[in-house]
Short mmCIF file of C-alpha atoms in Angstrom, two decimals:
data_model
loop_
_atom_site.label_atom_id
_atom_site.label_comp_id
_atom_site.label_asym_id
_atom_site.label_seq_id
_atom_site.Cartn_x
_atom_site.Cartn_y
_atom_site.Cartn_z
CA MET H 1 100.38 107.20 92.89
CA ILE H 2 102.95 108.88 95.09
CA THR H 3 103.27 107.47 98.60
CA TYR H 4 105.23 108.64 101.61
CA ASP H 5 105.28 105.25 103.37
CA LYS H 6 109.07 105.20 103.19
CA LEU H 7 109.18 108.50 105.08
CA TRP H 8 107.87 106.93 108.28
CA LYS H 9 110.43 104.12 108.09
CA THR H 10 113.26 106.59 107.49
CA MET H 11 112.05 108.79 110.34
CA LYS H 12 112.06 105.80 112.69
CA GLU H 13 115.58 104.82 111.60
CA LYS H 14 116.77 108.41 112.19
CA GLN H 15 114.87 108.64 115.49
CA MET H 16 112.82 111.58 114.25
CA THR H 17 109.29 112.08 115.54
CA GLN H 18 106.34 113.97 114.16
CA TYR H 19 106.41 116.07 117.32
CA ARG H 20 110.02 117.14 116.66
CA LEU H 21 109.18 118.08 113.07
CA ILE H 22 106.39 120.31 114.31
CA ARG H 23 108.07 121.70 117.44
CA TYR H 24 111.63 122.25 116.26
CA TYR H 25 111.50 122.38 112.46
CA GLY H 26 108.34 124.42 111.88
CA PHE H 27 106.21 121.79 110.17
CA SER H 28 102.47 122.19 110.57
CA ALA H 29 100.09 119.47 111.70
CA GLY H 30 98.43 119.91 108.30
CA GLN H 31 101.66 119.07 106.47
CA ILE H 32 102.11 115.95 108.57
CA GLY H 33 98.48 115.01 107.92
CA ARG H 34 98.90 115.41 104.15
CA LEU H 35 101.98 113.20 104.24
CA LYS H 36 100.10 110.54 106.22
CA LYS H 37 97.27 110.61 103.66
CA ASN H 38 99.67 110.57 100.67
CA MET H 39 98.33 113.92 99.55
CA TYR H 40 100.15 116.77 97.80
CA VAL H 41 103.08 118.42 99.54
CA SER H 42 105.42 120.91 97.90
CA THR H 43 108.84 120.01 96.58
CA HIS H 44 110.21 122.50 99.10
CA THR H 45 108.69 120.42 101.92
CA LEU H 46 110.27 117.27 100.50
CA GLU H 47 113.62 119.03 100.16
CA VAL H 48 113.50 120.21 103.79
CA LEU H 49 112.64 116.68 104.96
CA CYS H 50 115.64 115.31 103.05
CA GLN H 51 117.88 117.93 104.66
CA ILE H 52 116.57 117.26 108.17
CA LEU H 53 116.81 113.48 107.79
CA ASN H 54 120.06 113.62 105.79
CA CYS H 55 118.61 111.29 103.18
CA ARG H 56 117.75 111.08 99.50
CA ILE H 57 114.31 111.68 98.01
CA GLU H 58 113.86 107.97 97.28
CA ASP H 59 114.21 107.33 101.02
CA ILE H 60 110.95 109.20 101.68
CA VAL H 61 108.92 109.06 98.45
CA GLU H 62 107.83 106.14 96.30
CA TYR H 63 106.01 106.13 92.97
CA ILE H 64 103.59 103.26 92.43
CA PRO H 65 102.01 103.13 88.96
CA ASP H 66 98.22 103.08 88.90
CA GLU H 67 96.67 99.88 87.63
CA GLU H 68 94.67 100.38 84.45
#
């Protein structure tokens, strides 16, 4: 499973809010909602987040293997 839990921590460290992503960087409320629910977002969205936050992909995304 892919999770975006690290994104929220990184955003807090960088003093970035969901409001600023929507208002100033053109993110939609739907994109934010998908991130909160660990749903699909495009690689472009992840790339833009890394650029905005000046971070690496592993600072916002985590892979957790499914238990079998």
